[in-house]
Steps between C-alpha positions, in 0.01 A plus 500: 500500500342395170083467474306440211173501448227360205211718351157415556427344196839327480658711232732698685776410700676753712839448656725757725834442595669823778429782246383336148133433409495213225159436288428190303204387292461150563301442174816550272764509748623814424665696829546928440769670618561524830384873631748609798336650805714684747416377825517177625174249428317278753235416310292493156134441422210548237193695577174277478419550126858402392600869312765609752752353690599674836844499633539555888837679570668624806361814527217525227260313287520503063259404311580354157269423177495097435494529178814745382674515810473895541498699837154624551 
């Protein structure tokens, strides 16, 4: 089901619904694009300094920068 999750320093918010990651800064509101991911989510996260969100799937782990929303 959906998660969400809220940077370190309160900048970020990331949200997942079954198979869509969703970034928003909370400073100007602004939410990007929704980037598709194939299998199903269970989870999301950021790492401890706040520059990558993690998305836990069925079968593997992505890692995501915070900042433009790319697949790392």
């Amino acid at each position: 089901g959906p998660s969400a999750a809220m940077s370190p320093n309160g900048r970020m918010l990331a949200f997942v619904t079954a198979h869509r990651l969703w970034l928003m800064d909370t400073a100007f509101g602004l939410v990007r694009a929704p980037t598709r991911i194939r299998e199903v989510i269970h989870g999301v996260g950021f790492t401890a300094a706040g520059r990558r969100v993690v998305v836990i799937g069925a079968k593997h782990s992505l890692a995501f920068d915070a900042a433009t929303g790319r697949r790392l």
